[in-house]
Coordinates of C-alpha atoms in Angstrom, one line a residue:
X952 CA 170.5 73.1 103.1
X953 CA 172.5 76.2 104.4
X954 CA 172.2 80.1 102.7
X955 CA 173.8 82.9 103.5
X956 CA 170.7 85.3 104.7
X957 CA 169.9 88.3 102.4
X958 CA 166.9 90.2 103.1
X959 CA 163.5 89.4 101.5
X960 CA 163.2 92.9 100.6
X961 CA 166.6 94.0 99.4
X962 CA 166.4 90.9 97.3
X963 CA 163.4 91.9 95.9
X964 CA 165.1 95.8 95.1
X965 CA 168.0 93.6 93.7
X966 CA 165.3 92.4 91.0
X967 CA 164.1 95.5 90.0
X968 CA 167.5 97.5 89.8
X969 CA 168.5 94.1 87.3
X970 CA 165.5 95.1 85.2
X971 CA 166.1 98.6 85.1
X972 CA 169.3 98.5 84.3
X973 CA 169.9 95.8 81.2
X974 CA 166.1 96.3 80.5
X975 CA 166.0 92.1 81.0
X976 CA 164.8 90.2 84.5
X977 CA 167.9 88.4 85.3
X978 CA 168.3 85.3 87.6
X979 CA 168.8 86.3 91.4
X980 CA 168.2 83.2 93.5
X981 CA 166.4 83.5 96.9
X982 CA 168.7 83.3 99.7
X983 CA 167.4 82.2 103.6
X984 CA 168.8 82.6 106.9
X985 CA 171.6 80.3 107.8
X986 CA 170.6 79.9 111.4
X987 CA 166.8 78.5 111.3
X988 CA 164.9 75.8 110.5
X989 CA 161.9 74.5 108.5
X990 CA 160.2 74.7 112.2
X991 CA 161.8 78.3 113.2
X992 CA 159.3 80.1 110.1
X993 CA 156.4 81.5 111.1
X994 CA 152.9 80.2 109.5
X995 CA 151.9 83.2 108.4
X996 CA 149.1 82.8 105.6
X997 CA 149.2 79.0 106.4
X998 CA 145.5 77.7 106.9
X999 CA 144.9 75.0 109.4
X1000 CA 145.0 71.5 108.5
X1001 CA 143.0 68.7 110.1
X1002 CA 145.0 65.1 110.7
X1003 CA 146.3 63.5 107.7
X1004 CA 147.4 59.8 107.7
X1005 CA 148.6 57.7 104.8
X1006 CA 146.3 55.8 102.6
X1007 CA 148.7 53.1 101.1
X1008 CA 151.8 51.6 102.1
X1009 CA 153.6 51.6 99.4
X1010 CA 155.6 55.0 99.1
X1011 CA 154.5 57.1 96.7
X1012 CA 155.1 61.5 95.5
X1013 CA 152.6 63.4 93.2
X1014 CA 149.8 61.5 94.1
X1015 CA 146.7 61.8 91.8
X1016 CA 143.3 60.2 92.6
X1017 CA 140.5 60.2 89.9
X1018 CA 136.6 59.1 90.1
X1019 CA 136.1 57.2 87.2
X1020 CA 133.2 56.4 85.2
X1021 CA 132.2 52.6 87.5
X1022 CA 132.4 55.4 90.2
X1023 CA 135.1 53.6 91.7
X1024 CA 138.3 56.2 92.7
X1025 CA 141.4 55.2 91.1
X1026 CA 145.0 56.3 92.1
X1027 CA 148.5 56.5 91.1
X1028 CA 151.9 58.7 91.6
X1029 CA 155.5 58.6 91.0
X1030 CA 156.8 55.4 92.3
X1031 CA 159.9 55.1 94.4
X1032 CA 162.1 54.3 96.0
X1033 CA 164.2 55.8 93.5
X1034 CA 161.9 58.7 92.8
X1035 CA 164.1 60.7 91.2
X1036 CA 166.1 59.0 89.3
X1037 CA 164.7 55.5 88.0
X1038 CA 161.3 53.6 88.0
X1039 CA 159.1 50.8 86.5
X1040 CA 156.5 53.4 85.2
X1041 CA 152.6 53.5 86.2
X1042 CA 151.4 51.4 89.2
X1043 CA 147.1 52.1 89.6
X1044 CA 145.1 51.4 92.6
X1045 CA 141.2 51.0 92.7
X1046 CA 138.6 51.9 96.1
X1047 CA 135.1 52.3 96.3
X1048 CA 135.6 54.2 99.4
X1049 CA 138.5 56.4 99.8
X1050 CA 139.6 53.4 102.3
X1051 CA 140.4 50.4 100.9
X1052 CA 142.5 50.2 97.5
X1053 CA 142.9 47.4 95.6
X1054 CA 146.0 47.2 93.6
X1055 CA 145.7 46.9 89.6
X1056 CA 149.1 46.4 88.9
X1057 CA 151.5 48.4 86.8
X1058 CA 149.2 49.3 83.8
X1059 CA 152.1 50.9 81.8
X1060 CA 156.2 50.5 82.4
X1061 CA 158.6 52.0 80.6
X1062 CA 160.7 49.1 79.3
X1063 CA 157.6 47.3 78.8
X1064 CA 155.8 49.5 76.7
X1065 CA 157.6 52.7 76.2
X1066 CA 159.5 54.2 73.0
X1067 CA 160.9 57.4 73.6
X1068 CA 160.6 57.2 77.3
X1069 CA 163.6 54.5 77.5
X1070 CA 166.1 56.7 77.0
X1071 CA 168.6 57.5 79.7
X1072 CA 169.8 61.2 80.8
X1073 CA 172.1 62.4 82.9
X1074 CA 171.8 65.3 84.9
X1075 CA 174.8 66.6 87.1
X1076 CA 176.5 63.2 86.4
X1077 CA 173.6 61.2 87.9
X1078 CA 171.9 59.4 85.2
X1079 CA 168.3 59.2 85.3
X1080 CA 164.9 57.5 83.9
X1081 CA 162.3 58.0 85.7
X1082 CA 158.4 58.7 85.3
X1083 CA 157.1 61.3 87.2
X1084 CA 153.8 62.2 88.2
X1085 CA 151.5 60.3 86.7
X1086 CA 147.7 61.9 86.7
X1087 CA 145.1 59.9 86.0
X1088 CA 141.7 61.2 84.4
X1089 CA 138.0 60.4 83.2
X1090 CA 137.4 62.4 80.6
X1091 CA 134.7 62.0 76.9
X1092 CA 134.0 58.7 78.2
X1093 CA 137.4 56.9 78.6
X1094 CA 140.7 57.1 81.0
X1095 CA 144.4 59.3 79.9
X1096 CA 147.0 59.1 81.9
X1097 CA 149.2 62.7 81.5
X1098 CA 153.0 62.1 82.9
X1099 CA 156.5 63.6 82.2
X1100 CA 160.1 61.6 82.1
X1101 CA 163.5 63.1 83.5
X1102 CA 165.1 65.4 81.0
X1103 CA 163.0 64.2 77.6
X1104 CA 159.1 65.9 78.5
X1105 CA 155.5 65.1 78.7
X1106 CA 153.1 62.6 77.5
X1107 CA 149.8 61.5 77.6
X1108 CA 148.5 57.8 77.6
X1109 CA 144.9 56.1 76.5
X1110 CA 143.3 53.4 77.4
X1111 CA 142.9 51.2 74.4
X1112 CA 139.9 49.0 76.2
X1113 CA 138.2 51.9 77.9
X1114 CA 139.4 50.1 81.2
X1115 CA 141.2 51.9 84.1
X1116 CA 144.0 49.4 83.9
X1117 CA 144.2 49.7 80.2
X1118 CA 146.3 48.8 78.2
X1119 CA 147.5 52.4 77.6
X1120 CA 148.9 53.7 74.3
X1121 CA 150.4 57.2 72.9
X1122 CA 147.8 59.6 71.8
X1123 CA 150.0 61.2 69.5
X1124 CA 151.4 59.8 66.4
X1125 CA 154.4 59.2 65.5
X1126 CA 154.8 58.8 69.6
X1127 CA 157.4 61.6 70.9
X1128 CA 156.9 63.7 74.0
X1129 CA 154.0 66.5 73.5
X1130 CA 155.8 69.3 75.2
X1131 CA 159.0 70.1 77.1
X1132 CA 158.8 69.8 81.1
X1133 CA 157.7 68.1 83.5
X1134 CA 154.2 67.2 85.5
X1135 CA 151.4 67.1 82.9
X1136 CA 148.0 67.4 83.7
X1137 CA 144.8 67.7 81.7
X1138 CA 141.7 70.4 82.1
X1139 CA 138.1 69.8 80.7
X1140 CA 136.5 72.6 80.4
X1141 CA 132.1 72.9 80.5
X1142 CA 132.3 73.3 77.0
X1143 CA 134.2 70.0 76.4
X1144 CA 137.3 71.3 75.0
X1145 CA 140.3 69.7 77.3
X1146 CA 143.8 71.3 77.7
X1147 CA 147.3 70.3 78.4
X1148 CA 149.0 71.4 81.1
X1149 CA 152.3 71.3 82.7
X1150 CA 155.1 72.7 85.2
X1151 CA 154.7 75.7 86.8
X1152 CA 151.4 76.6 85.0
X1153 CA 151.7 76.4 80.5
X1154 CA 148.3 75.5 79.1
X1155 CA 147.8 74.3 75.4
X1156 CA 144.7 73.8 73.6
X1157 CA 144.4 70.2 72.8
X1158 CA 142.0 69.1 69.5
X1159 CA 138.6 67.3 69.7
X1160 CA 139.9 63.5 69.7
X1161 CA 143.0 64.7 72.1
X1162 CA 145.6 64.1 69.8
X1163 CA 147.5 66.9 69.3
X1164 CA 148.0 70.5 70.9
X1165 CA 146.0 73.3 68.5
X1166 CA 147.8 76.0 70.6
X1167 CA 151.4 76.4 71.5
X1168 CA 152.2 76.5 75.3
X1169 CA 151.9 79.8 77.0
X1170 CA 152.3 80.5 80.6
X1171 CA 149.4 81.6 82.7
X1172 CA 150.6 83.9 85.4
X1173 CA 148.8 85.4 89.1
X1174 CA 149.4 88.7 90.5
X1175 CA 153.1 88.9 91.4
X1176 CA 154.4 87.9 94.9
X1177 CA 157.5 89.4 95.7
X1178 CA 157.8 87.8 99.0
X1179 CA 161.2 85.6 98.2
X1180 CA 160.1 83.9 101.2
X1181 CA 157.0 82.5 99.6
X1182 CA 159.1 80.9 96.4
X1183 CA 161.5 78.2 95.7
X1184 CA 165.4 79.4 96.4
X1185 CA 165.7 78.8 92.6
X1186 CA 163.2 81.0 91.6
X1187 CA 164.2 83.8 89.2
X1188 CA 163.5 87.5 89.5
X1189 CA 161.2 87.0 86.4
X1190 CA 158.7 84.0 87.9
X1191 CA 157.3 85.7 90.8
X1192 CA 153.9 85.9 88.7
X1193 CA 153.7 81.9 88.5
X1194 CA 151.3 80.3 91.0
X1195 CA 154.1 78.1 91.6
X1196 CA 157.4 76.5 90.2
X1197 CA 155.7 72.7 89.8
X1198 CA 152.8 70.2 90.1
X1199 CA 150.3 72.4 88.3
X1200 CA 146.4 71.4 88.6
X1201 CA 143.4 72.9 87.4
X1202 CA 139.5 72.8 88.3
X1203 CA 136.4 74.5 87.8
X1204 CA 134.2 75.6 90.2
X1205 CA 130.8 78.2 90.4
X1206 CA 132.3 79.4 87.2
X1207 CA 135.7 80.1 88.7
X1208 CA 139.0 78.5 87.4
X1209 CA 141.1 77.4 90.5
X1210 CA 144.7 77.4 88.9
X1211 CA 146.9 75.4 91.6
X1212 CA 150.9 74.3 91.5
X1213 CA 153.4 73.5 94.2
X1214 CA 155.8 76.2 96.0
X1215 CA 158.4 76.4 98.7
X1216 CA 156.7 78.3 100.8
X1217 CA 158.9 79.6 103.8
X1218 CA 160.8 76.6 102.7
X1219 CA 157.7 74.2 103.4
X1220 CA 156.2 72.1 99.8
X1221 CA 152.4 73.6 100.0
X1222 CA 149.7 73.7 97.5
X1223 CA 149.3 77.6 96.0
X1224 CA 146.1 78.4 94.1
X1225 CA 145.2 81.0 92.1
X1226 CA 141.6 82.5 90.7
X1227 CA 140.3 83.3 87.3
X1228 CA 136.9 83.9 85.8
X1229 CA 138.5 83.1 82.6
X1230 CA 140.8 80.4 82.1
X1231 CA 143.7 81.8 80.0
X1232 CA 143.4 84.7 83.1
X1233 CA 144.2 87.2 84.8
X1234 CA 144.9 85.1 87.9
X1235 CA 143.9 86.7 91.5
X1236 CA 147.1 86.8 93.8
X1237 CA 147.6 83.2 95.0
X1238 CA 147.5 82.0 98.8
X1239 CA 148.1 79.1 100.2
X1240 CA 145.4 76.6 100.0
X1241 CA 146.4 73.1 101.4
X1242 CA 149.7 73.5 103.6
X1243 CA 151.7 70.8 103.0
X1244 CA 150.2 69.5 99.4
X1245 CA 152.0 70.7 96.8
X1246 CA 151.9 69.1 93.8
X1247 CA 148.2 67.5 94.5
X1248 CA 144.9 66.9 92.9
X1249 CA 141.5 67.6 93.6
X1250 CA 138.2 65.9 93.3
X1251 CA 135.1 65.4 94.4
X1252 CA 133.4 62.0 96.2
X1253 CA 130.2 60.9 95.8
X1254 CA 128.4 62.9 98.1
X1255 CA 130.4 65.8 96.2
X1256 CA 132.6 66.7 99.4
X1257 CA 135.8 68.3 97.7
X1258 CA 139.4 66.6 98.5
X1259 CA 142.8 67.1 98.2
X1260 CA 145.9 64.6 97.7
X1261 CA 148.7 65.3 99.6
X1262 CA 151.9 63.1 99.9
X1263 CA 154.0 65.5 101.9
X1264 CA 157.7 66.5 100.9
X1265 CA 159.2 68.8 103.5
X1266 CA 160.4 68.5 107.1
X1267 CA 156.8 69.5 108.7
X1268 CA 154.6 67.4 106.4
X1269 CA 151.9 64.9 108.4
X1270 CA 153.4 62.5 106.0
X1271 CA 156.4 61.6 104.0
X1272 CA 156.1 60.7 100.6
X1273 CA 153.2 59.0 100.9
X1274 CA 149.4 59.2 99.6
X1275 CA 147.2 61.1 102.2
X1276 CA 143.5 62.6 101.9
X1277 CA 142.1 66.3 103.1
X1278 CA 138.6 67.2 102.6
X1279 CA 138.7 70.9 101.8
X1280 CA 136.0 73.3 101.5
X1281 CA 135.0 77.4 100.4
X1282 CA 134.9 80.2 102.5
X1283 CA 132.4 83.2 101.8
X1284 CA 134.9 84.3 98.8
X1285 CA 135.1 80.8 97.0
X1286 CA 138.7 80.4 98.3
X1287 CA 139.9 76.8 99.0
X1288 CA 141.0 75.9 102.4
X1289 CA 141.0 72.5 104.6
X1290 CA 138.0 71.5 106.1
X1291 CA 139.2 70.9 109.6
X1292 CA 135.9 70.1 111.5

């Protein structure tokens, strides 16, 4: 996509003089230089990654990998090929190795077994139904399944059998979407409360038997970057404190809260992450963590090496929209960062 080029900086000015003036941060989209590539950026604050190769065949975005409680690994992600716009709903795969994955099938479609989620929306005349980003998770002893569709919200799934491939019902009663947004995710904290999450980083409280929010949405926010370089061209004045604009994850860690969500950073789609000692913040300034991940996962395998998903969605990715593995590790800080060697 071609921009006309205005400067990071006098961009950045522009925001301030719009808050100074109407006492309100007003929307002032990013703008890049019309004669460069993906390729002609530099890498500055990019990491260094190790190989990547695809896992599966089968095209997949927002890919999400879980151990479960067989200590098996099971996957899943948006399915294509119509990502954006239409889909069957939740395909799962099964590995005891990170190697080979056994498919289980779609363990929840939308015409099968949705209610809400059937409805059609249109967006810019397209219309649209699609499921996006299922996350898979292990959590108080049986498997959810957190997910968004196009233009109606979030959700969140149970198994009913206490089986991976399910079948998977609504937590909440009557079934309707549990927030606005899109790309749900779930936190369980070392004192077993879990929490809802979704977009670019809003985190509810969610009650005991995880059927309900206790605690309206709010946005958890990092120490502002007002390089317009390191956000999405979309990206208002007023969002420069979000860890990113999408695919938000969450993990604990030595005590820390890692606080992770997708960004366009000098136009490339990597994995941002953020630090907390507490989890509703304040969040450190964020970095980049996994080039080329955005909207990921972590977890740990069973010799507790930490790994990230990655399924690559710009022009530099190792892959394209497909599932792909790198180990990560710490640095002397507790920052997150591939594990190259």
């Amino acid at each position: 996509m071609k921009k006309n080029f205005v400067g990071a900086a006098a961009l950045v000015t522009a925001c301030f003089v719009l808050i100074a003036a109407t006492g309100k941060a007003q929307v002032a989209p990013a703008k890049y230089p019309s004669n460069k590539t993906v390729k002609d950026y530099p890498h500055t604050g990019e990491p260094p990654m190790p190989e990547v190769h695809a896992i599966l065949d089968e095209p997949l975005r927002d890919v999400s990998i879980c151990k479960g409680g067989d200590g098996a690994y099971y996957l899943t992600g948006t399915l294509g090929p119509q990502f954006m716009t239409d889909n069957e709903g939740i395909k799962l795969w099964r590995s005891k190795d990170l190697k080979n994955w056994q498919p289980l099938g779609l363990v929840w479609g939308i015409d099968r077994d949705g209610t809400w989620q059937k409805q059609w929306t249109e967006k810019n005349g397209q219309k649209r139904r699609a499921l996006w980003a299922p996350e898979i998770h292990y959590l108080k002893g049986n498997y959810y399944i957190a997910y968004c569709i196009t233009g109606l919200g979030t959700g969140l799934l149970r198994s009913t059998s206490g089986k991976p491939e399910g079948p998977y019902t609504s937590v909440n009663k009557p079934d309707a979407p549990l927030t606005k947004g899109i790309d749900a995710s779930l936190f369980q904290d070392d004192d077993g409360t879990v929490y809802f999450l979704s977009g670019s980083g809003m985190i509810s409280k969610m009650n005991s038997d995880m059927t309900a929010l206790v605690t309206k949405p709010v946005q958890l926010t990092c120490v502002p970057d007002s390089d317009i370089d390191h956000h999405h061209p979309s990206r208002p004045c007023t969002q420069l404190n979000h860890v990113g604009f999408e695919g938000v994850f969450m993990f604990k860690r030595n005590g820390r809260y890692y606080l992770s969500c997708a960004e366009r950073y000098f136009e490339r789609y990597h994995c941002m992450t953020a630090e907390a000692t507490n989890i509703m913040g304040p969040y450190s300034a964020r970095y980049v963590s996994v080039p080329y991940a955005g909207h990921n996962t972590f977890f740990q395998d069973d010799k507790g090496q930490w790994i990230s998903t990655l399924f690559g969605n710009d022009a530099d990715a190792p892959i394209q929209k497909h599932a792909g593995l790198v180990p990560v590790e710490f640095d002397k800080d507790g920052h997150i960062r591939p594990k190259v060697n």
